[in-house]
PDB file of C-alpha atoms in Angstrom:
ATOM      1  CA  MET A   1       9.131 284.590 -22.295  1.00  0.00           C
ATOM      2  CA  VAL A   2       6.811 284.985 -21.336  1.00  0.00           C
ATOM      3  CA  GLN A   3       2.740 285.826 -23.074  1.00  0.00           C
ATOM      4  CA  ALA A   4       0.747 288.644 -25.001  1.00  0.00           C
ATOM      5  CA  ILE A   5      -1.699 289.808 -26.977  1.00  0.00           C
ATOM      6  CA  ARG A   6       0.163 291.097 -30.392  1.00  0.00           C
ATOM      7  CA  VAL A   7      -1.087 292.707 -33.263  1.00  0.00           C
ATOM      8  CA  HIS A   8       0.271 292.772 -36.422  1.00  0.00           C
ATOM      9  CA  GLU A   9      -1.949 293.974 -38.806  1.00  0.00           C
ATOM     10  CA  THR A  10      -5.274 296.331 -37.341  1.00  0.00           C
ATOM     11  CA  GLY A  11      -8.865 295.454 -37.552  1.00  0.00           C
ATOM     12  CA  GLY A  12     -11.285 293.526 -36.188  1.00  0.00           C
ATOM     13  CA  PRO A  13     -10.735 291.651 -32.700  1.00  0.00           C
ATOM     14  CA  ASP A  14      -9.834 288.815 -35.009  1.00  0.00           C
ATOM     15  CA  VAL A  15      -6.705 290.933 -35.671  1.00  0.00           C
ATOM     16  CA  MET A  16      -5.204 289.969 -31.737  1.00  0.00           C
ATOM     17  CA  ARG A  17      -2.945 286.928 -31.392  1.00  0.00           C
ATOM     18  CA  TRP A  18      -1.800 285.131 -27.986  1.00  0.00           C
ATOM     19  CA  GLU A  19       1.957 285.529 -28.854  1.00  0.00           C
ATOM     20  CA  GLN A  20       4.958 284.565 -26.471  1.00  0.00           C
ATOM     21  CA  VAL A  21       6.825 287.459 -26.197  1.00  0.00           C
ATOM     22  CA  GLU A  22      10.962 288.790 -24.659  1.00  0.00           C
ATOM     23  CA  VAL A  23      10.592 291.754 -21.639  1.00  0.00           C
ATOM     24  CA  GLY A  24      14.074 291.521 -20.365  1.00  0.00           C
ATOM     25  CA  GLU A  25      15.133 294.020 -17.287  1.00  0.00           C
ATOM     26  CA  PRO A  26      13.774 297.634 -16.807  1.00  0.00           C
ATOM     27  CA  GLY A  27      16.083 300.192 -17.690  1.00  0.00           C
ATOM     28  CA  PRO A  28      16.505 303.898 -15.709  1.00  0.00           C
ATOM     29  CA  GLY A  29      13.111 304.764 -14.417  1.00  0.00           C
ATOM     30  CA  GLU A  30      11.895 301.438 -15.368  1.00  0.00           C
ATOM     31  CA  ALA A  31       9.823 299.440 -14.211  1.00  0.00           C
ATOM     32  CA  ARG A  32       8.661 295.850 -14.589  1.00  0.00           C
ATOM     33  CA  ILE A  33       5.098 293.866 -13.136  1.00  0.00           C
ATOM     34  CA  ARG A  34       3.809 290.157 -13.404  1.00  0.00           C
ATOM     35  CA  HIS A  35       0.294 291.232 -13.535  1.00  0.00           C
ATOM     36  CA  THR A  36      -2.749 290.211 -11.652  1.00  0.00           C
ATOM     37  CA  ALA A  37      -5.008 292.221 -13.857  1.00  0.00           C
ATOM     38  CA  VAL A  38      -5.900 294.202 -16.931  1.00  0.00           C
ATOM     39  CA  GLY A  39      -8.716 296.939 -17.559  1.00  0.00           C
ATOM     40  CA  LEU A  40     -10.616 296.248 -20.514  1.00  0.00           C
ATOM     41  CA  ASN A  41     -11.462 299.485 -22.085  1.00  0.00           C
ATOM     42  CA  PHE A  42     -12.890 301.091 -24.767  1.00  0.00           C
ATOM     43  CA  ILE A  43     -10.383 302.365 -26.347  1.00  0.00           C
ATOM     44  CA  ASP A  44      -8.781 299.327 -26.726  1.00  0.00           C
ATOM     45  CA  THR A  45     -10.707 298.985 -29.196  1.00  0.00           C
ATOM     46  CA  TYR A  46      -9.651 301.890 -31.074  1.00  0.00           C
ATOM     47  CA  PHE A  47      -6.415 301.597 -30.579  1.00  0.00           C
ATOM     48  CA  ARG A  48      -6.917 297.579 -32.440  1.00  0.00           C
ATOM     49  CA  SER A  49      -9.033 298.791 -34.792  1.00  0.00           C
ATOM     50  CA  GLY A  50      -6.032 301.303 -36.387  1.00  0.00           C
ATOM     51  CA  LEU A  51      -8.463 304.490 -35.276  1.00  0.00           C
ATOM     52  CA  TYR A  52      -6.090 305.406 -33.456  1.00  0.00           C
ATOM     53  CA  PRO A  53      -2.907 305.120 -34.807  1.00  0.00           C
ATOM     54  CA  ALA A  54      -0.353 302.193 -31.998  1.00  0.00           C
ATOM     55  CA  PRO A  55       2.449 304.758 -31.779  1.00  0.00           C
ATOM     56  CA  ASP A  56       5.762 302.956 -32.205  1.00  0.00           C
ATOM     57  CA  GLY A  57       3.069 301.035 -34.761  1.00  0.00           C
ATOM     58  CA  THR A  58       2.930 297.715 -35.605  1.00  0.00           C
ATOM     59  CA  PRO A  59       3.643 294.909 -33.821  1.00  0.00           C
ATOM     60  CA  PHE A  60       1.704 295.764 -29.745  1.00  0.00           C
ATOM     61  CA  SER A  61      -0.225 294.926 -27.466  1.00  0.00           C
ATOM     62  CA  PRO A  62      -2.883 296.518 -26.609  1.00  0.00           C
ATOM     63  CA  GLY A  63      -4.463 298.034 -23.314  1.00  0.00           C
ATOM     64  CA  ASN A  64      -4.071 301.089 -21.442  1.00  0.00           C
ATOM     65  CA  GLU A  65      -4.270 299.757 -17.063  1.00  0.00           C
ATOM     66  CA  GLY A  66      -3.174 296.740 -15.492  1.00  0.00           C
ATOM     67  CA  ALA A  67      -2.136 296.416 -11.722  1.00  0.00           C
ATOM     68  CA  GLY A  68       0.561 293.676 -10.388  1.00  0.00           C
ATOM     69  CA  ILE A  69       3.456 292.889  -8.554  1.00  0.00           C
ATOM     70  CA  VAL A  70       6.760 295.156  -9.072  1.00  0.00           C
ATOM     71  CA  GLN A  71       9.366 291.949 -10.037  1.00  0.00           C
ATOM     72  CA  THR A  72      11.986 293.996 -10.276  1.00  0.00           C
ATOM     73  CA  VAL A  73      13.382 297.753 -10.711  1.00  0.00           C
ATOM     74  CA  GLY A  74      15.508 300.302 -12.934  1.00  0.00           C
ATOM     75  CA  ASP A  75      18.696 302.652 -12.104  1.00  0.00           C
ATOM     76  CA  GLY A  76      16.759 305.556 -10.079  1.00  0.00           C
ATOM     77  CA  VAL A  77      13.559 304.340  -9.223  1.00  0.00           C
ATOM     78  CA  SER A  78      11.922 305.222  -5.816  1.00  0.00           C
ATOM     79  CA  ASN A  79       8.700 305.235  -6.278  1.00  0.00           C
ATOM     80  CA  VAL A  80       8.417 301.963  -6.064  1.00  0.00           C
ATOM     81  CA  LYS A  81      10.044 299.008  -4.931  1.00  0.00           C
ATOM     82  CA  PRO A  82      10.189 294.731  -6.116  1.00  0.00           C
ATOM     83  CA  GLY A  83       6.501 293.271  -3.701  1.00  0.00           C
ATOM     84  CA  ASP A  84       5.047 296.624  -3.943  1.00  0.00           C
ATOM     85  CA  ARG A  85       1.398 295.956  -5.338  1.00  0.00           C
ATOM     86  CA  VAL A  86       1.120 298.953  -8.245  1.00  0.00           C
ATOM     87  CA  ALA A  87      -0.972 300.339 -11.162  1.00  0.00           C
ATOM     88  CA  TYR A  88      -1.163 302.194 -13.176  1.00  0.00           C
ATOM     89  CA  VAL A  89      -2.658 303.906 -16.787  1.00  0.00           C
ATOM     90  CA  GLY A  90      -0.034 304.523 -19.824  1.00  0.00           C
ATOM     91  CA  PRO A  91       1.935 303.580 -21.752  1.00  0.00           C
ATOM     92  CA  LEU A  92       0.049 300.727 -24.303  1.00  0.00           C
ATOM     93  CA  GLY A  93       1.227 297.362 -23.701  1.00  0.00           C
ATOM     94  CA  ALA A  94      -1.556 296.330 -20.893  1.00  0.00           C
ATOM     95  CA  TYR A  95      -2.043 293.246 -22.450  1.00  0.00           C
ATOM     96  CA  ALA A  96       0.777 290.817 -21.414  1.00  0.00           C
ATOM     97  CA  GLN A  97       1.332 288.812 -18.414  1.00  0.00           C
ATOM     98  CA  GLU A  98       5.216 291.265 -17.677  1.00  0.00           C
ATOM     99  CA  ARG A  99       6.421 294.031 -19.104  1.00  0.00           C
ATOM    100  CA  ILE A 100       8.057 296.976 -18.847  1.00  0.00           C
ATOM    101  CA  VAL A 101       6.265 300.622 -17.081  1.00  0.00           C
ATOM    102  CA  PRO A 102       8.220 303.976 -16.746  1.00  0.00           C
ATOM    103  CA  ALA A 103       7.804 304.059 -12.534  1.00  0.00           C
ATOM    104  CA  ASP A 104       6.580 307.455 -12.467  1.00  0.00           C
ATOM    105  CA  ARG A 105       3.092 306.193 -14.004  1.00  0.00           C
ATOM    106  CA  LEU A 106       3.482 304.027 -11.177  1.00  0.00           C
ATOM    107  CA  VAL A 107       1.078 304.411  -8.040  1.00  0.00           C
ATOM    108  CA  VAL A 108       1.228 301.208  -4.840  1.00  0.00           C
ATOM    109  CA  ILE A 109      -2.761 300.013  -4.267  1.00  0.00           C
ATOM    110  CA  PRO A 110      -3.936 300.968  -1.171  1.00  0.00           C
ATOM    111  CA  GLU A 111      -5.194 298.188   1.919  1.00  0.00           C
ATOM    112  CA  GLY A 112      -8.224 297.152   0.740  1.00  0.00           C
ATOM    113  CA  ILE A 113      -8.787 297.855  -2.527  1.00  0.00           C
ATOM    114  CA  ASP A 114      -7.932 294.290  -4.860  1.00  0.00           C
ATOM    115  CA  ASP A 115      -5.605 293.792  -7.832  1.00  0.00           C
ATOM    116  CA  LYS A 116      -8.799 293.216 -10.469  1.00  0.00           C
ATOM    117  CA  THR A 117     -10.784 296.417  -8.797  1.00  0.00           C
ATOM    118  CA  ALA A 118      -7.450 298.380  -9.082  1.00  0.00           C
ATOM    119  CA  ALA A 119      -7.396 297.786 -12.707  1.00  0.00           C
ATOM    120  CA  GLY A 120     -10.609 298.017 -14.026  1.00  0.00           C
ATOM    121  CA  MET A 121     -10.822 301.222 -12.326  1.00  0.00           C
ATOM    122  CA  MET A 122      -7.659 303.563 -12.580  1.00  0.00           C
ATOM    123  CA  LEU A 123      -8.414 304.469 -16.383  1.00  0.00           C
ATOM    124  CA  LYS A 124     -12.656 305.190 -15.792  1.00  0.00           C
ATOM    125  CA  GLY A 125     -12.299 305.978 -12.664  1.00  0.00           C
ATOM    126  CA  MET A 126      -9.173 309.220 -13.154  1.00  0.00           C
ATOM    127  CA  THR A 127     -11.083 309.725 -16.210  1.00  0.00           C
ATOM    128  CA  ALA A 128     -14.733 310.306 -14.413  1.00  0.00           C
ATOM    129  CA  GLN A 129     -12.364 312.516 -12.254  1.00  0.00           C
ATOM    130  CA  TYR A 130     -10.852 314.992 -14.057  1.00  0.00           C
ATOM    131  CA  LEU A 131     -14.192 315.397 -15.816  1.00  0.00           C
ATOM    132  CA  LEU A 132     -16.550 316.470 -12.955  1.00  0.00           C
ATOM    133  CA  ARG A 133     -13.791 317.578 -10.579  1.00  0.00           C
ATOM    134  CA  GLN A 134     -11.180 319.561 -14.116  1.00  0.00           C
ATOM    135  CA  THR A 135     -13.648 319.991 -16.874  1.00  0.00           C
ATOM    136  CA  TYR A 136     -16.508 321.131 -15.238  1.00  0.00           C
ATOM    137  CA  LYS A 137     -15.905 321.794 -11.480  1.00  0.00           C
ATOM    138  CA  VAL A 138     -19.818 320.045 -10.517  1.00  0.00           C
ATOM    139  CA  GLY A 139     -21.504 320.552  -7.977  1.00  0.00           C
ATOM    140  CA  PRO A 140     -25.068 320.968  -6.007  1.00  0.00           C
ATOM    141  CA  GLU A 141     -25.720 323.177  -8.943  1.00  0.00           C
ATOM    142  CA  THR A 142     -25.607 321.301 -11.106  1.00  0.00           C
ATOM    143  CA  THR A 143     -27.864 319.324 -13.917  1.00  0.00           C
ATOM    144  CA  LEU A 144     -25.817 317.237 -16.450  1.00  0.00           C
ATOM    145  CA  LEU A 145     -26.322 314.765 -18.807  1.00  0.00           C
ATOM    146  CA  PHE A 146     -23.527 310.679 -18.809  1.00  0.00           C
ATOM    147  CA  HIS A 147     -24.453 309.348 -22.160  1.00  0.00           C
ATOM    148  CA  ALA A 148     -23.645 305.435 -21.723  1.00  0.00           C
ATOM    149  CA  ALA A 149     -25.061 305.749 -18.392  1.00  0.00           C
ATOM    150  CA  ALA A 150     -23.600 301.541 -17.066  1.00  0.00           C
ATOM    151  CA  GLY A 151     -21.098 301.985 -19.029  1.00  0.00           C
ATOM    152  CA  GLY A 152     -17.922 301.680 -17.228  1.00  0.00           C
ATOM    153  CA  VAL A 153     -17.417 305.158 -16.610  1.00  0.00           C
ATOM    154  CA  GLY A 154     -20.979 306.215 -16.432  1.00  0.00           C
ATOM    155  CA  LEU A 155     -21.169 304.196 -13.680  1.00  0.00           C
ATOM    156  CA  ILE A 156     -19.012 305.472 -11.592  1.00  0.00           C
ATOM    157  CA  ALA A 157     -19.369 309.545 -12.312  1.00  0.00           C
ATOM    158  CA  GLY A 158     -23.161 308.287 -11.635  1.00  0.00           C
ATOM    159  CA  GLN A 159     -21.779 307.602  -7.620  1.00  0.00           C
ATOM    160  CA  TRP A 160     -19.657 310.459  -7.600  1.00  0.00           C
ATOM    161  CA  ALA A 161     -21.605 313.035  -9.530  1.00  0.00           C
ATOM    162  CA  ALA A 162     -24.825 311.801  -7.190  1.00  0.00           C
ATOM    163  CA  HIS A 163     -22.594 312.733  -3.830  1.00  0.00           C
ATOM    164  CA  LEU A 164     -21.676 315.881  -5.028  1.00  0.00           C
ATOM    165  CA  GLY A 165     -25.303 316.685  -5.068  1.00  0.00           C
ATOM    166  CA  ALA A 166     -25.574 317.476  -9.040  1.00  0.00           C
ATOM    167  CA  THR A 167     -29.088 316.103 -10.485  1.00  0.00           C
ATOM    168  CA  VAL A 168     -28.183 313.493 -13.564  1.00  0.00           C
ATOM    169  CA  ILE A 169     -29.460 312.555 -16.319  1.00  0.00           C
ATOM    170  CA  GLY A 170     -28.157 309.324 -17.824  1.00  0.00           C
ATOM    171  CA  THR A 171     -29.217 307.596 -21.111  1.00  0.00           C
ATOM    172  CA  ALA A 172     -28.557 303.263 -21.325  1.00  0.00           C
ATOM    173  CA  GLY A 173     -29.991 301.673 -24.881  1.00  0.00           C
ATOM    174  CA  SER A 174     -31.582 298.719 -22.600  1.00  0.00           C
ATOM    175  CA  GLU A 175     -34.151 298.595 -19.291  1.00  0.00           C
ATOM    176  CA  GLU A 176     -31.883 296.197 -17.960  1.00  0.00           C
ATOM    177  CA  LYS A 177     -28.512 299.114 -17.697  1.00  0.00           C
ATOM    178  CA  ILE A 178     -31.592 301.469 -17.282  1.00  0.00           C
ATOM    179  CA  GLU A 179     -31.842 300.230 -14.330  1.00  0.00           C
ATOM    180  CA  LEU A 180     -28.432 299.704 -13.452  1.00  0.00           C
ATOM    181  CA  ALA A 181     -27.439 303.148 -13.612  1.00  0.00           C
ATOM    182  CA  ARG A 182     -30.389 304.471 -11.625  1.00  0.00           C
ATOM    183  CA  ALA A 183     -28.497 302.046  -8.635  1.00  0.00           C
ATOM    184  CA  HIS A 184     -25.612 303.906  -9.322  1.00  0.00           C
ATOM    185  CA  GLY A 185     -26.817 307.173  -8.613  1.00  0.00           C
ATOM    186  CA  TYR A 186     -28.237 308.392 -12.174  1.00  0.00           C
ATOM    187  CA  GLN A 187     -31.970 310.411 -10.916  1.00  0.00           C
ATOM    188  CA  HIS A 188     -33.137 310.730 -14.647  1.00  0.00           C
ATOM    189  CA  MET A 189     -32.596 307.267 -16.658  1.00  0.00           C
ATOM    190  CA  ILE A 190     -33.604 307.725 -21.036  1.00  0.00           C
ATOM    191  CA  ASN A 191     -33.906 304.678 -23.009  1.00  0.00           C
ATOM    192  CA  TYR A 192     -31.758 305.989 -26.099  1.00  0.00           C
ATOM    193  CA  ARG A 193     -33.408 303.273 -28.466  1.00  0.00           C
ATOM    194  CA  THR A 194     -37.526 304.824 -27.341  1.00  0.00           C
ATOM    195  CA  GLU A 195     -37.157 307.918 -26.545  1.00  0.00           C
ATOM    196  CA  ASN A 196     -35.817 311.050 -27.909  1.00  0.00           C
ATOM    197  CA  PHE A 197     -32.987 312.743 -25.683  1.00  0.00           C
ATOM    198  CA  VAL A 198     -32.758 315.474 -26.411  1.00  0.00           C
ATOM    199  CA  GLU A 199     -36.889 315.813 -25.606  1.00  0.00           C
ATOM    200  CA  ARG A 200     -36.976 313.637 -23.364  1.00  0.00           C
ATOM    201  CA  VAL A 201     -33.860 316.164 -21.142  1.00  0.00           C
ATOM    202  CA  GLN A 202     -37.054 319.381 -22.043  1.00  0.00           C
ATOM    203  CA  GLU A 203     -39.008 317.396 -20.224  1.00  0.00           C
ATOM    204  CA  ILE A 204     -37.361 316.094 -17.152  1.00  0.00           C
ATOM    205  CA  THR A 205     -35.901 319.883 -16.431  1.00  0.00           C
ATOM    206  CA  GLY A 206     -38.601 321.825 -17.375  1.00  0.00           C
ATOM    207  CA  GLY A 207     -36.635 323.386 -20.261  1.00  0.00           C
ATOM    208  CA  LYS A 208     -33.693 324.627 -19.250  1.00  0.00           C
ATOM    209  CA  LYS A 209     -31.629 322.179 -19.909  1.00  0.00           C
ATOM    210  CA  CYS A 210     -28.502 320.921 -18.283  1.00  0.00           C
ATOM    211  CA  ASP A 211     -24.933 322.319 -17.629  1.00  0.00           C
ATOM    212  CA  VAL A 212     -22.626 320.085 -18.843  1.00  0.00           C
ATOM    213  CA  VAL A 213     -22.600 317.290 -21.258  1.00  0.00           C
ATOM    214  CA  TYR A 214     -20.674 314.174 -21.013  1.00  0.00           C
ATOM    215  CA  ASP A 215     -20.925 312.324 -24.212  1.00  0.00           C
ATOM    216  CA  SER A 216     -18.352 308.985 -24.728  1.00  0.00           C
ATOM    217  CA  VAL A 217     -20.549 308.317 -27.630  1.00  0.00           C
ATOM    218  CA  GLY A 218     -19.788 310.636 -30.817  1.00  0.00           C
ATOM    219  CA  ARG A 219     -21.545 310.167 -34.735  1.00  0.00           C
ATOM    220  CA  ASP A 220     -24.876 308.919 -32.609  1.00  0.00           C
ATOM    221  CA  THR A 221     -25.208 311.432 -29.910  1.00  0.00           C
ATOM    222  CA  TYR A 222     -24.267 314.839 -32.392  1.00  0.00           C
ATOM    223  CA  PRO A 223     -26.159 317.164 -33.035  1.00  0.00           C
ATOM    224  CA  GLY A 224     -28.205 316.055 -30.330  1.00  0.00           C
ATOM    225  CA  SER A 225     -25.809 316.765 -27.201  1.00  0.00           C
ATOM    226  CA  LEU A 226     -25.803 320.436 -28.405  1.00  0.00           C
ATOM    227  CA  ASP A 227     -29.748 321.145 -28.138  1.00  0.00           C
ATOM    228  CA  CYS A 228     -28.964 319.599 -24.414  1.00  0.00           C
ATOM    229  CA  LEU A 229     -27.239 322.407 -22.816  1.00  0.00           C
ATOM    230  CA  LYS A 230     -28.064 325.547 -21.374  1.00  0.00           C
ATOM    231  CA  PRO A 231     -26.517 328.629 -23.142  1.00  0.00           C
ATOM    232  CA  ARG A 232     -23.051 328.639 -22.388  1.00  0.00           C
ATOM    233  CA  GLY A 233     -22.572 325.189 -21.718  1.00  0.00           C
ATOM    234  CA  LEU A 234     -20.301 322.420 -21.824  1.00  0.00           C
ATOM    235  CA  TRP A 235     -20.282 320.007 -24.347  1.00  0.00           C
ATOM    236  CA  VAL A 236     -17.691 317.047 -23.401  1.00  0.00           C
ATOM    237  CA  SER A 237     -16.992 314.994 -25.939  1.00  0.00           C
ATOM    238  CA  PHE A 238     -14.277 312.288 -24.519  1.00  0.00           C
ATOM    239  CA  GLY A 239     -15.004 308.995 -26.714  1.00  0.00           C
ATOM    240  CA  GLN A 240     -16.523 307.795 -29.653  1.00  0.00           C
ATOM    241  CA  SER A 241     -18.129 304.389 -29.583  1.00  0.00           C
ATOM    242  CA  SER A 242     -19.873 304.913 -32.252  1.00  0.00           C
ATOM    243  CA  GLY A 243     -17.950 306.170 -35.029  1.00  0.00           C
ATOM    244  CA  PRO A 244     -16.472 309.834 -34.900  1.00  0.00           C
ATOM    245  CA  ILE A 245     -17.611 312.643 -35.224  1.00  0.00           C
ATOM    246  CA  THR A 246     -16.668 313.491 -39.121  1.00  0.00           C
ATOM    247  CA  ASP A 247     -18.438 317.211 -39.090  1.00  0.00           C
ATOM    248  CA  PHE A 248     -18.268 318.689 -36.541  1.00  0.00           C
ATOM    249  CA  ASN A 249     -19.580 323.360 -37.223  1.00  0.00           C
ATOM    250  CA  LEU A 250     -18.051 325.090 -35.029  1.00  0.00           C
ATOM    251  CA  ALA A 251     -20.739 328.441 -36.184  1.00  0.00           C
ATOM    252  CA  LEU A 252     -22.973 325.824 -34.403  1.00  0.00           C
ATOM    253  CA  LEU A 253     -21.922 327.001 -30.972  1.00  0.00           C
ATOM    254  CA  GLY A 254     -23.379 330.507 -30.860  1.00  0.00           C
ATOM    255  CA  PRO A 255     -27.172 330.353 -32.378  1.00  0.00           C
ATOM    256  CA  LYS A 256     -27.588 327.306 -29.806  1.00  0.00           C
ATOM    257  CA  GLY A 257     -26.710 329.061 -27.163  1.00  0.00           C
ATOM    258  CA  SER A 258     -22.884 330.800 -26.967  1.00  0.00           C
ATOM    259  CA  LEU A 259     -21.577 326.883 -26.355  1.00  0.00           C
ATOM    260  CA  PHE A 260     -18.008 325.346 -25.279  1.00  0.00           C
ATOM    261  CA  ALA A 261     -16.542 322.459 -26.589  1.00  0.00           C
ATOM    262  CA  THR A 262     -13.733 320.316 -25.683  1.00  0.00           C
ATOM    263  CA  ARG A 263     -12.358 317.525 -25.807  1.00  0.00           C
ATOM    264  CA  PRO A 264     -10.335 316.109 -23.791  1.00  0.00           C
ATOM    265  CA  THR A 265      -8.031 312.980 -22.831  1.00  0.00           C
ATOM    266  CA  LEU A 266      -6.944 311.686 -19.326  1.00  0.00           C
ATOM    267  CA  PHE A 267      -3.211 311.617 -20.332  1.00  0.00           C
ATOM    268  CA  SER A 268      -3.524 315.491 -20.861  1.00  0.00           C
ATOM    269  CA  TYR A 269      -4.759 315.423 -17.132  1.00  0.00           C
ATOM    270  CA  ILE A 270      -2.618 313.082 -16.005  1.00  0.00           C
ATOM    271  CA  ALA A 271       1.187 314.102 -17.394  1.00  0.00           C
ATOM    272  CA  SER A 272       2.467 315.224 -14.440  1.00  0.00           C
ATOM    273  CA  ARG A 273       4.154 312.576 -11.586  1.00  0.00           C
ATOM    274  CA  GLU A 274       2.374 315.850  -9.460  1.00  0.00           C
ATOM    275  CA  ASP A 275      -0.770 315.402 -11.591  1.00  0.00           C
ATOM    276  CA  LEU A 276      -1.768 311.703 -11.288  1.00  0.00           C
ATOM    277  CA  GLU A 277      -1.017 311.725  -7.701  1.00  0.00           C
ATOM    278  CA  ALA A 278      -3.983 313.682  -6.993  1.00  0.00           C
ATOM    279  CA  THR A 279      -5.985 312.177  -9.270  1.00  0.00           C
ATOM    280  CA  ALA A 280      -5.095 308.333  -8.474  1.00  0.00           C
ATOM    281  CA  GLY A 281      -5.307 309.596  -4.648  1.00  0.00           C
ATOM    282  CA  GLU A 282      -8.640 311.358  -5.031  1.00  0.00           C
ATOM    283  CA  LEU A 283     -10.174 308.493  -6.743  1.00  0.00           C
ATOM    284  CA  PHE A 284      -8.822 305.984  -4.784  1.00  0.00           C
ATOM    285  CA  ASP A 285     -10.019 307.670  -0.967  1.00  0.00           C
ATOM    286  CA  VAL A 286     -13.759 307.788  -3.062  1.00  0.00           C
ATOM    287  CA  VAL A 287     -13.631 304.519  -3.598  1.00  0.00           C
ATOM    288  CA  GLN A 288     -11.546 303.561  -0.285  1.00  0.00           C
ATOM    289  CA  LYS A 289     -15.135 305.019   1.848  1.00  0.00           C
ATOM    290  CA  GLY A 290     -17.534 303.611  -0.199  1.00  0.00           C
ATOM    291  CA  ILE A 291     -18.424 306.363  -2.285  1.00  0.00           C
ATOM    292  CA  VAL A 292     -18.065 304.133  -5.615  1.00  0.00           C
ATOM    293  CA  LYS A 293     -18.375 301.600  -5.390  1.00  0.00           C
ATOM    294  CA  ILE A 294     -15.866 299.384  -8.985  1.00  0.00           C
ATOM    295  CA  GLU A 295     -17.974 296.325  -9.539  1.00  0.00           C
ATOM    296  CA  VAL A 296     -15.985 293.665 -11.806  1.00  0.00           C
ATOM    297  CA  ASN A 297     -18.714 292.405 -14.172  1.00  0.00           C
ATOM    298  CA  GLN A 298     -16.906 291.009 -16.253  1.00  0.00           C
ATOM    299  CA  GLU A 299     -14.333 288.076 -16.472  1.00  0.00           C
ATOM    300  CA  TYR A 300     -12.245 286.651 -19.488  1.00  0.00           C
ATOM    301  CA  ARG A 301      -8.661 285.673 -19.179  1.00  0.00           C
ATOM    302  CA  LEU A 302      -6.158 287.417 -21.367  1.00  0.00           C
ATOM    303  CA  ALA A 303      -5.856 284.842 -23.350  1.00  0.00           C
ATOM    304  CA  GLU A 304      -9.237 285.520 -24.952  1.00  0.00           C
ATOM    305  CA  ALA A 305      -9.037 288.916 -25.618  1.00  0.00           C
ATOM    306  CA  VAL A 306     -10.785 288.727 -28.947  1.00  0.00           C
ATOM    307  CA  GLN A 307     -13.864 287.321 -27.641  1.00  0.00           C
ATOM    308  CA  ALA A 308     -14.206 290.342 -24.851  1.00  0.00           C
ATOM    309  CA  HIS A 309     -13.747 292.677 -27.532  1.00  0.00           C
ATOM    310  CA  GLN A 310     -15.638 290.996 -29.385  1.00  0.00           C
ATOM    311  CA  ASP A 311     -18.509 291.254 -26.520  1.00  0.00           C
ATOM    312  CA  LEU A 312     -17.238 294.948 -25.440  1.00  0.00           C
ATOM    313  CA  GLU A 313     -18.365 296.429 -28.932  1.00  0.00           C
ATOM    314  CA  GLY A 314     -21.503 294.035 -29.336  1.00  0.00           C
ATOM    315  CA  ARG A 315     -22.462 295.850 -26.245  1.00  0.00           C
ATOM    316  CA  LYS A 316     -23.412 292.985 -24.524  1.00  0.00           C
ATOM    317  CA  THR A 317     -20.880 294.335 -20.765  1.00  0.00           C
ATOM    318  CA  THR A 318     -21.720 296.677 -18.123  1.00  0.00           C
ATOM    319  CA  GLY A 319     -19.746 298.441 -15.849  1.00  0.00           C
ATOM    320  CA  THR A 320     -15.877 297.020 -15.094  1.00  0.00           C
ATOM    321  CA  THR A 321     -14.315 294.258 -17.482  1.00  0.00           C
ATOM    322  CA  VAL A 322     -11.099 292.378 -15.999  1.00  0.00           C
ATOM    323  CA  LEU A 323      -8.678 289.977 -18.759  1.00  0.00           C
ATOM    324  CA  ILE A 324      -6.676 287.555 -16.036  1.00  0.00           C
ATOM    325  CA  PRO A 325      -3.191 286.876 -17.195  1.00  0.00           C
TER     326      PRO A 325
END
């Protein structure tokens, strides 16, 4: 038996329980891993609250990313072996000391990247990769707006986008977070608590606006994000930390400039083994080269997941947070 966080009914952070669970042995195509670190992400709160339904219902363990050591493997597994340091994104269930994972979701952590860094960067880092390199190909001619610039994805994206030569504008809710974002690639920052971000984007760009807006905030930044875009610009809605958008009006895209809108998820971009390896490989490369620095700003014991979720939803965290089993 091992310990894990379990959710028997969805709701606030206090529905999570630290309990004993049976893991079992891996079946064909599976691996059993012992976690050394687990990543904390806003999507974890969506499953815990019931905003996103858990695929297998309740009870379940939250968590979509982790790093650890392969203990045993099932039949037919050749991409990892016992003793390998590995990391992964998905499926649900990372808030546990040990677990079974489909082996084709595991990637071996390269030398020079420690387990805490790997656990905290897989979901956020690969999200930044697909946003900047696939959803919209960012380059020197790109002007972009990234909401929640001091968040986990935002700090990675700022560094990466600056390296790609883009003009990088961000929003955050405090002077401390603004300074943090500036240190991670953002040339222009907007305090959304004291400034109108639509007006400030107009000022910063001289009225030209942005090619792409990356929006993980949701309700509080809609439809303002659309007003920050050039004609035929792209609105990328990839999260909803302030709550879901319930009144999206497709017809708005026309008069606001024949805009494009997309609602991407990482899991669609890494569905195949080939895509997973390519996305993770590019992330590992920019981290190993020092282009993107992953800073673990908060650590909690896995048993303290309730407090970690309270702090995350209370906007008390910045950058990357990991849970230690």
